[in-house]
Amino acid sequence: MPDDEPLPSSAGPEPLNHGAGLNSATPTNDEFIVVEESRYRPSPIKSFLDHNTGLALNCDFVLRDAIKKHYPHLNMTVCSDRACDILSYAALGKVDIKPNTSKDHSFLTQTIFFQSEHRSDGPGTVQPTLDFGCFDITTLSGHKFIHYYARYTEDWQTKVGNYFLHDQQSKAAVQELILATCAWGVELHDEILVFQGDWLKDHKLWQSVQKANWKDVILDEKMKKGVISDFESFFASKQTYADLGVPWKRGLIFHGPPGNGKTISIKAMMKNLPIPSLYVKSFHTWNGDEMGITIIFAKARAMAPCLLILEDIDSLVNMGNRSFFLNEVDGLEENDGILVLATTNHLELLDPGIVNRPSRFDRKYYFPLPSLEERKKYCRYWKNKLVNNDRIDFPESLVDQIAAWTPDFSFAYLKEVFISSLLIMAGSDKDKDEDGAESFGVIIKRQIEILKKEMGDGSDML
């Protein structure tokens, strides 16, 4: 059975233009640039530098003015949406994009360090990231544009500007390019959307979800079938809801003590449903919880049909944001196609207005401590994993014994029993001959006794 642990948080920062990044043709001169030019016709790069090293008011307006003065005979279309990642889109072969390296078109880049997640993988990498540059774009249909890209900090936020220069006849082609780029940018490409102050695409979380499988989820079979059916039937029943004249939305709660299958069930669900998954770890934003809730549900409506996961809802909803949250769940705006799945280890802490009103959360699934038979199934899961290990003597009788020794053990505690026992065998038996080594059963029993004492202290093993 795979690890039943909280889903990993979103990875650290990535280069803004992930996928394409800075292609090999892009200049990466990091030094501060001085541009000599006429005082009457300042270049865009000079204006950008002057503005960002002086009293900044509105960088976007400054750039628009400078670029327009530099190209008075061309029209300009501006897109400041972060989804307009033209460099990554170009890497797919959708358009041809080349750096413009003429005298007035210097590039500003900086080198960013990305630390490895694991020390064994080395210290990490350094990658160039673009702050300002000019490109020549040619679409597959033959339209040609000049494109300026700028990234800057303003109002405590990192902002992006895309400035397209074109003739009047090419305006529609520019709009089509921007639409295609942004449409691609908002799609998920082997990623899961994670909200923690803002929406971020998380590829590592997607990779973790791909390891989950319903056959590895040990639950009461009737309950497992009910959970799977509830999710799958909802997304297949749009017309049924419409025929009945009821909103196509649903809310479910997974609850129960920690370490008993909620997380692995969510992972298996995310993997098998052919719709986007949105994972919420916090409502907090720089502008408060209400802004976070607004952003979360706006994205869910835009991505619907989708699965919206609220992790540890008891810690997300409080007296300050409760009314605002319930208004969003109730759907003052359309929530069609949104299945909200909330999890909690403490159902008793939730407001009755959340728990006891079916139109908000229609079903509650309780994940209890595993029964004797479920503990046996879990032990057999490990027995099968170790079947080819000649050092491990794991007879069927030991399965029954471990299950009998572990009442009140969660799956997380059972997992620790096996992991700690295997680590002890791998370490302490090296200096013993085969006859003097402790048996797997003896080590298992001792670890169970140790964990029982920890459980008596009231500690949780997540």
Coordinates of C-alpha atoms in Angstrom, one line a residue:
M1 CA 0.0 0.0 0.0
P2 CA 1.6 3.3 -1.0
D3 CA 2.4 6.0 1.6
D4 CA -0.7 7.4 3.2
E5 CA 0.8 10.9 3.9
P6 CA -0.4 14.4 3.2
L7 CA 0.0 15.3 -0.5
P8 CA 3.3 17.1 -1.0
S9 CA 3.2 20.8 -1.0
S10 CA 4.0 22.7 -4.2
A11 CA 7.5 22.7 -5.3
G12 CA 9.7 25.8 -5.0
P13 CA 9.9 28.6 -7.6
E14 CA 10.4 27.8 -11.3
P15 CA 11.6 29.9 -14.1
L16 CA 8.8 32.0 -15.4
N17 CA 9.1 30.6 -18.9
H18 CA 9.1 26.9 -17.9
G19 CA 9.2 24.5 -20.8
A20 CA 11.0 26.7 -23.3
G21 CA 12.8 28.9 -20.8
L22 CA 15.6 30.8 -22.6
N23 CA 16.3 29.0 -25.8
S24 CA 19.9 28.6 -27.0
A25 CA 19.6 31.5 -29.3
T26 CA 18.6 33.9 -26.5
P27 CA 21.4 36.2 -25.3
T28 CA 22.1 35.8 -21.6
N29 CA 24.3 38.8 -20.9
D30 CA 23.7 39.4 -17.2
E31 CA 25.8 42.6 -16.9
F32 CA 24.1 45.9 -16.4
I33 CA 23.6 47.5 -19.8
V34 CA 24.3 51.0 -20.8
V35 CA 22.8 52.1 -24.1
E36 CA 24.0 55.2 -26.0
E37 CA 21.2 56.8 -28.1
S38 CA 19.5 60.0 -29.1
R39 CA 17.9 62.0 -26.3
Y40 CA 14.9 62.6 -28.5
R41 CA 14.2 58.9 -29.3
P42 CA 15.0 56.8 -26.2
S43 CA 14.9 53.0 -26.9
P44 CA 12.5 50.7 -25.0
I45 CA 15.4 49.1 -23.1
K46 CA 16.7 52.5 -22.0
S47 CA 13.3 53.5 -20.8
F48 CA 12.9 50.2 -19.0
L49 CA 16.2 50.7 -17.2
D50 CA 15.6 54.4 -16.4
H51 CA 12.2 53.7 -15.0
N52 CA 13.2 50.7 -12.8
T53 CA 16.2 52.4 -11.4
G54 CA 14.3 55.6 -10.6
L55 CA 11.0 56.6 -9.1
A56 CA 8.7 53.9 -10.5
L57 CA 5.1 54.8 -11.1
N58 CA 3.7 52.6 -13.7
C59 CA 6.2 50.5 -15.7
D60 CA 3.6 49.2 -18.1
F61 CA 2.6 52.8 -19.2
V62 CA 6.2 53.8 -19.5
L63 CA 7.0 50.8 -21.7
R64 CA 3.9 51.4 -23.9
D65 CA 4.9 55.0 -24.5
A66 CA 8.6 54.1 -25.2
I67 CA 7.8 51.3 -27.6
K68 CA 5.2 53.3 -29.4
K69 CA 7.7 56.2 -29.9
H70 CA 10.2 53.7 -31.2
Y71 CA 7.8 52.3 -33.7
P72 CA 5.4 55.2 -34.6
H73 CA 4.4 53.5 -37.8
L74 CA 3.2 50.3 -36.2
N75 CA 0.1 49.3 -34.1
M76 CA 0.6 47.8 -30.6
T77 CA -1.3 45.0 -28.9
V78 CA -0.6 44.5 -25.2
C79 CA -1.2 41.3 -23.1
S80 CA -0.3 41.3 -19.4
D81 CA -1.8 37.9 -18.6
R82 CA 0.8 35.5 -17.1
A83 CA -0.8 32.7 -19.2
C84 CA 0.7 34.4 -22.3
D85 CA 3.9 32.5 -22.1
I86 CA 4.9 32.9 -25.7
L87 CA 8.4 31.5 -25.2
S88 CA 7.1 28.2 -23.9
Y89 CA 4.4 28.1 -26.5
A90 CA 7.0 28.7 -29.3
A91 CA 9.1 25.7 -28.0
L92 CA 6.2 23.5 -29.1
G93 CA 6.8 24.6 -32.7
K94 CA 3.6 26.6 -32.9
V95 CA 5.4 29.8 -33.9
D96 CA 8.9 30.7 -34.9
I97 CA 10.5 33.1 -32.4
K98 CA 14.1 34.6 -32.7
P99 CA 15.9 37.1 -30.5
N100 CA 16.2 40.6 -32.0
T101 CA 19.9 41.5 -31.3
S102 CA 20.1 44.8 -33.1
K103 CA 21.8 47.7 -31.4
D104 CA 18.7 49.0 -29.6
H105 CA 17.5 45.5 -28.4
S106 CA 19.7 44.4 -25.6
F107 CA 18.5 41.6 -23.3
L108 CA 18.4 41.7 -19.5
T109 CA 18.6 38.3 -17.7
Q110 CA 19.5 37.1 -14.3
T111 CA 20.7 33.8 -12.9
I112 CA 18.5 32.0 -10.4
F113 CA 19.6 29.1 -8.1
F114 CA 17.2 26.2 -7.7
Q115 CA 18.1 23.9 -4.8
S116 CA 17.7 20.2 -5.2
E117 CA 14.9 18.5 -3.2
H118 CA 17.4 15.8 -2.1
R119 CA 21.0 16.5 -1.0
S120 CA 22.1 13.3 -2.8
D121 CA 21.1 14.9 -6.1
G122 CA 23.7 17.6 -5.6
P123 CA 23.3 21.2 -4.6
G124 CA 20.9 22.1 -7.4
T125 CA 21.1 24.1 -10.6
V126 CA 21.4 27.6 -11.9
Q127 CA 19.2 28.8 -14.7
P128 CA 18.9 32.1 -16.6
T129 CA 15.6 33.8 -16.5
L130 CA 14.5 36.7 -18.7
D131 CA 13.7 40.2 -17.4
F132 CA 13.5 42.1 -20.7
G133 CA 14.0 41.2 -24.3
C134 CA 12.8 41.8 -27.9
F135 CA 11.9 39.0 -30.4
D136 CA 10.9 38.6 -34.0
I137 CA 7.9 36.3 -34.3
T138 CA 6.7 34.5 -37.4
T139 CA 3.4 32.5 -37.2
L140 CA 2.8 29.3 -39.2
S141 CA 0.5 31.4 -41.5
G142 CA 3.4 33.7 -42.3
H143 CA 2.4 36.8 -40.2
K144 CA 5.4 38.6 -38.7
F145 CA 5.4 40.6 -35.5
I146 CA 7.9 42.3 -33.2
H147 CA 7.5 41.2 -29.6
Y148 CA 8.8 42.8 -26.4
Y149 CA 8.8 40.9 -23.1
A150 CA 9.2 42.6 -19.7
R151 CA 9.1 41.2 -16.2
Y152 CA 9.2 43.6 -13.3
T153 CA 8.1 44.1 -9.7
E154 CA 5.4 46.7 -8.9
D155 CA 3.0 47.0 -6.0
W156 CA 4.8 44.1 -4.3
Q157 CA 3.9 41.8 -7.2
T158 CA 5.9 40.3 -10.1
K159 CA 4.2 41.5 -13.3
V160 CA 4.6 40.5 -16.9
G161 CA 4.1 42.5 -20.1
N162 CA 3.9 41.2 -23.6
Y163 CA 3.9 44.0 -26.3
F164 CA 3.2 43.0 -29.9
L165 CA 4.0 45.4 -32.8
H166 CA 2.2 44.8 -36.1
D167 CA 0.5 46.6 -39.0
Q168 CA -3.2 47.2 -39.1
Q169 CA -3.9 44.2 -41.4
S170 CA -2.3 41.8 -38.9
K171 CA -4.3 42.8 -35.8
A172 CA -6.6 39.7 -36.1
A173 CA -3.6 37.4 -36.4
V174 CA -2.0 38.9 -33.2
Q175 CA -5.3 38.3 -31.3
E176 CA -5.4 34.7 -32.6
L177 CA -1.8 34.1 -31.4
I178 CA -2.5 35.6 -28.0
L179 CA -5.7 33.5 -27.6
A180 CA -3.9 30.3 -28.6
T181 CA -0.9 31.0 -26.3
C182 CA -3.1 31.8 -23.3
A183 CA -5.4 28.8 -23.9
W184 CA -2.4 26.6 -23.9
G185 CA -1.0 28.4 -20.8
V186 CA -4.0 27.7 -18.7
E187 CA -4.2 24.0 -19.6
L188 CA -2.6 21.4 -17.3
H189 CA 0.3 19.5 -18.8
D190 CA 0.9 16.6 -16.4
E191 CA 0.3 19.0 -13.5
I192 CA -2.1 19.6 -10.7
L193 CA -3.2 23.0 -9.6
V194 CA -2.3 23.8 -6.0
F195 CA -3.5 26.9 -4.1
Q196 CA -1.4 28.3 -1.4
G197 CA -1.7 32.0 -1.7
D198 CA -2.0 31.7 -5.4
W199 CA -2.6 29.0 -8.0
L200 CA 0.6 27.1 -9.0
K201 CA 1.0 24.2 -11.4
D202 CA 2.7 21.3 -9.6
H203 CA 4.3 18.6 -11.7
K204 CA 5.8 16.7 -8.8
L205 CA 2.4 16.4 -7.1
W206 CA 1.1 14.9 -10.4
Q207 CA 4.0 12.4 -10.4
S208 CA 3.1 11.4 -6.8
V209 CA -0.5 10.9 -7.8
Q210 CA 0.4 8.6 -10.7
K211 CA 1.8 6.1 -8.2
A212 CA -1.6 5.6 -6.5
N213 CA -3.8 2.7 -7.4
W214 CA -7.2 1.6 -6.0
K215 CA -6.0 -2.0 -5.7
D216 CA -3.5 -0.8 -3.1
V217 CA -6.2 1.0 -1.0
I218 CA -7.3 -1.2 1.8
L219 CA -10.8 -0.2 2.9
D220 CA -14.1 -2.0 3.5
E221 CA -14.9 -3.2 0.0
K222 CA -18.5 -1.9 0.1
M223 CA -17.3 1.5 1.2
K224 CA -14.6 1.6 -1.5
K225 CA -17.1 0.7 -4.2
G226 CA -19.4 3.4 -2.9
V227 CA -16.7 6.1 -2.9
I228 CA -15.6 5.2 -6.5
S229 CA -19.2 5.1 -7.7
D230 CA -20.1 8.4 -6.1
F231 CA -17.2 10.2 -7.9
E232 CA -17.5 8.6 -11.2
S233 CA -21.3 8.8 -11.4
F234 CA -21.3 12.5 -10.6
F235 CA -19.1 13.4 -13.6
A236 CA -21.1 11.1 -15.9
S237 CA -24.5 12.5 -14.9
K238 CA -24.6 16.0 -16.2
Q239 CA -27.7 15.3 -18.3
T240 CA -29.4 13.5 -15.5
Y241 CA -29.0 16.5 -13.3
A242 CA -30.3 18.8 -16.1
D243 CA -33.3 16.5 -16.7
L244 CA -34.1 16.6 -13.0
G245 CA -33.8 20.4 -12.9
V246 CA -31.2 20.4 -10.1
P247 CA -27.7 22.0 -10.0
W248 CA -24.9 19.8 -11.2
K249 CA -22.8 20.1 -8.1
R250 CA -21.9 17.9 -5.2
G251 CA -20.0 18.0 -1.9
L252 CA -18.3 15.1 0.0
I253 CA -16.4 14.9 3.2
F254 CA -13.7 12.3 4.1
H255 CA -13.3 12.2 7.9
G256 CA -11.8 10.0 10.6
P257 CA -8.6 9.6 12.6
P258 CA -5.4 10.3 10.7
G259 CA -3.5 7.6 8.8
N260 CA -6.4 5.5 7.7
G261 CA -6.7 5.9 3.9
K262 CA -8.1 9.3 3.2
T263 CA -5.1 10.6 1.4
I264 CA -4.3 7.5 -0.6
S265 CA -8.0 7.4 -1.7
I266 CA -7.8 11.0 -2.8
K267 CA -4.7 10.2 -4.8
A268 CA -6.3 7.2 -6.5
M269 CA -9.4 9.3 -7.3
M270 CA -7.3 12.1 -8.8
K271 CA -5.4 9.6 -10.9
N272 CA -8.5 7.9 -12.3
L273 CA -10.8 10.8 -13.0
P274 CA -10.5 12.3 -16.5
I275 CA -11.0 15.8 -15.2
P276 CA -8.7 18.5 -13.7
S277 CA -7.9 18.3 -9.9
L278 CA -7.6 21.5 -7.9
Y279 CA -5.9 21.1 -4.5
V280 CA -6.3 23.7 -1.8
K281 CA -4.0 23.9 1.2
S282 CA -4.8 27.4 2.5
F283 CA -7.3 30.2 1.9
H284 CA -4.7 32.8 2.9
T285 CA -3.6 35.5 0.4
W286 CA -1.9 38.9 0.8
N287 CA -5.4 40.4 0.7
G288 CA -7.1 38.1 3.2
D289 CA -9.0 34.8 3.2
E290 CA -12.0 36.2 1.3
M291 CA -9.8 37.1 -1.7
G292 CA -8.4 33.5 -1.5
I293 CA -11.9 31.9 -1.5
T294 CA -12.9 34.1 -4.4
I295 CA -9.9 33.2 -6.4
I296 CA -10.3 29.5 -5.6
F297 CA -13.9 29.2 -6.7
A298 CA -13.4 31.4 -9.7
K299 CA -10.7 29.0 -10.9
A300 CA -12.9 26.0 -10.1
R301 CA -15.8 27.5 -12.2
A302 CA -13.4 28.2 -15.1
M303 CA -12.0 24.6 -14.9
A304 CA -15.3 22.8 -14.4
P305 CA -16.0 19.9 -14.6
C306 CA -13.3 19.5 -11.9
L307 CA -12.5 18.0 -8.5
L308 CA -11.9 20.7 -5.9
I309 CA -10.1 19.3 -2.8
L310 CA -10.1 21.2 0.5
E311 CA -7.4 19.7 2.7
D312 CA -8.2 19.8 6.5
I313 CA -11.3 22.0 6.1
D314 CA -11.5 22.4 9.8
S315 CA -8.3 24.5 9.7
L316 CA -9.4 26.4 6.5
V317 CA -12.9 27.6 7.6
N318 CA -13.1 29.9 10.7
M319 CA -15.6 32.4 12.1
G320 CA -14.0 35.2 10.0
N321 CA -14.4 33.6 6.6
R322 CA -17.3 31.1 7.3
S323 CA -20.2 33.2 5.8
F324 CA -18.1 34.1 2.7
F325 CA -17.1 30.5 2.2
L326 CA -20.7 29.2 2.5
N327 CA -21.9 31.7 0.0
E328 CA -19.4 30.4 -2.6
V329 CA -20.3 26.8 -1.8
D330 CA -24.0 27.5 -2.1
G331 CA -23.4 28.9 -5.5
L332 CA -24.5 32.5 -5.7
E333 CA -22.6 32.0 -8.9
E334 CA -22.9 28.9 -11.0
N335 CA -21.0 25.9 -9.5
D336 CA -22.1 23.4 -12.2
G337 CA -19.6 20.6 -12.6
I338 CA -17.7 21.2 -9.4
L339 CA -17.4 18.3 -7.0
V340 CA -16.0 19.6 -3.7
L341 CA -14.1 17.1 -1.6
A342 CA -13.2 18.2 1.9
T343 CA -11.1 16.2 4.4
T344 CA -10.8 16.5 8.1
N345 CA -9.5 14.5 11.1
H346 CA -11.9 16.3 13.4
L347 CA -15.4 16.4 12.1
E348 CA -16.6 17.6 15.5
L349 CA -14.8 20.9 15.0
L350 CA -16.7 21.8 11.8
D351 CA -19.6 24.3 12.0
P352 CA -23.0 22.5 11.8
G353 CA -23.9 24.7 8.9
I354 CA -21.2 22.9 6.9
V355 CA -21.7 19.4 8.2
N356 CA -25.5 19.1 8.5
R357 CA -26.8 20.8 5.4
P358 CA -26.9 18.2 2.5
S359 CA -26.9 20.9 -0.3
R360 CA -23.4 21.8 0.8
F361 CA -21.8 18.5 1.7
D362 CA -24.1 15.7 0.6
R363 CA -22.2 12.7 1.9
K364 CA -19.8 12.0 4.6
Y365 CA -17.4 9.0 4.4
Y366 CA -15.9 7.8 7.7
F367 CA -12.4 6.3 7.5
P368 CA -12.2 4.3 10.7
L369 CA -9.2 2.5 12.3
P370 CA -8.7 -0.8 10.3
S371 CA -10.6 -3.8 11.4
L372 CA -8.9 -7.1 12.2
E373 CA -9.5 -8.4 8.6
E374 CA -8.2 -5.1 7.1
R375 CA -5.1 -5.3 9.3
K376 CA -4.6 -8.8 7.9
K377 CA -5.0 -7.5 4.3
Y378 CA -2.4 -4.9 5.1
C379 CA 0.0 -7.4 6.5
R380 CA -0.4 -9.6 3.4
Y381 CA 0.3 -6.5 1.3
W382 CA 3.7 -6.4 2.9
K383 CA 4.1 -10.1 2.8
N384 CA 3.7 -10.0 -1.0
K385 CA 6.2 -7.1 -1.2
L386 CA 8.8 -9.2 0.7
V387 CA 8.1 -12.5 -0.9
N388 CA 11.5 -12.5 -2.8
N389 CA 13.6 -11.5 0.2
D390 CA 15.3 -14.6 1.4
R391 CA 16.3 -13.0 4.7
I392 CA 12.7 -12.4 5.7
D393 CA 10.8 -15.3 7.2
F394 CA 7.1 -14.2 6.9
P395 CA 4.7 -17.1 7.2
E396 CA 0.9 -16.8 7.1
S397 CA 0.8 -17.4 10.8
L398 CA 2.7 -14.2 11.4
V399 CA 0.1 -12.3 9.4
D400 CA -2.5 -13.4 11.9
Q401 CA -0.3 -12.6 14.9
I402 CA 0.6 -9.1 13.8
A403 CA -3.1 -8.3 13.1
A404 CA -4.0 -9.7 16.6
W405 CA -1.2 -7.7 18.3
T406 CA -2.3 -4.3 16.7
P407 CA -5.8 -3.4 17.8
D408 CA -6.3 0.4 17.6
F409 CA -3.4 0.7 15.1
S410 CA -4.0 3.0 12.1
F411 CA -2.6 2.1 8.7
A412 CA 0.1 4.7 9.3
Y413 CA 1.2 3.0 12.6
L414 CA 1.1 -0.4 10.8
K415 CA 3.3 1.0 8.1
E416 CA 5.8 2.2 10.7
V417 CA 5.8 -1.3 12.3
F418 CA 7.1 -2.8 9.1
I419 CA 9.5 0.0 8.1
S420 CA 11.2 0.2 11.5
S421 CA 11.5 -3.6 11.7
L422 CA 13.0 -3.9 8.2
L423 CA 15.5 -1.1 9.0
I424 CA 16.5 -2.9 12.2
M425 CA 17.1 -6.1 10.3
A426 CA 19.1 -4.3 7.7
G427 CA 21.4 -2.7 10.3
S428 CA 21.7 -4.8 13.4
D429 CA 22.1 -8.3 11.7
K430 CA 25.2 -7.5 9.7
D431 CA 27.6 -8.6 12.5
K432 CA 25.6 -11.7 13.5
D433 CA 25.6 -15.1 11.9
E434 CA 22.4 -16.5 10.6
D435 CA 21.8 -18.6 13.7
G436 CA 22.2 -15.6 16.1
A437 CA 20.1 -13.2 14.2
E438 CA 16.7 -12.3 15.6
S439 CA 13.7 -13.4 13.6
F440 CA 11.5 -11.0 11.7
G441 CA 8.6 -11.9 14.0
V442 CA 10.6 -11.1 17.2
I443 CA 11.6 -7.7 15.8
I444 CA 8.1 -7.0 14.7
K445 CA 6.6 -7.8 18.1
R446 CA 9.1 -5.5 19.9
Q447 CA 8.4 -2.6 17.5
I448 CA 4.7 -3.0 18.1
E449 CA 5.2 -2.8 21.9
I450 CA 7.3 0.4 21.4
L451 CA 4.6 2.0 19.2
K452 CA 1.9 1.1 21.7
K453 CA 3.7 3.2 24.3
E454 CA 3.9 6.1 21.9
M455 CA 0.2 5.8 21.2
G456 CA -0.4 5.9 24.9
D457 CA 1.3 9.3 24.9
G458 CA -1.3 10.6 22.5
S459 CA 1.1 11.2 19.7
D460 CA -0.1 11.1 16.0
M461 CA 1.9 9.5 13.3
L462 CA 0.8 11.1 10.0

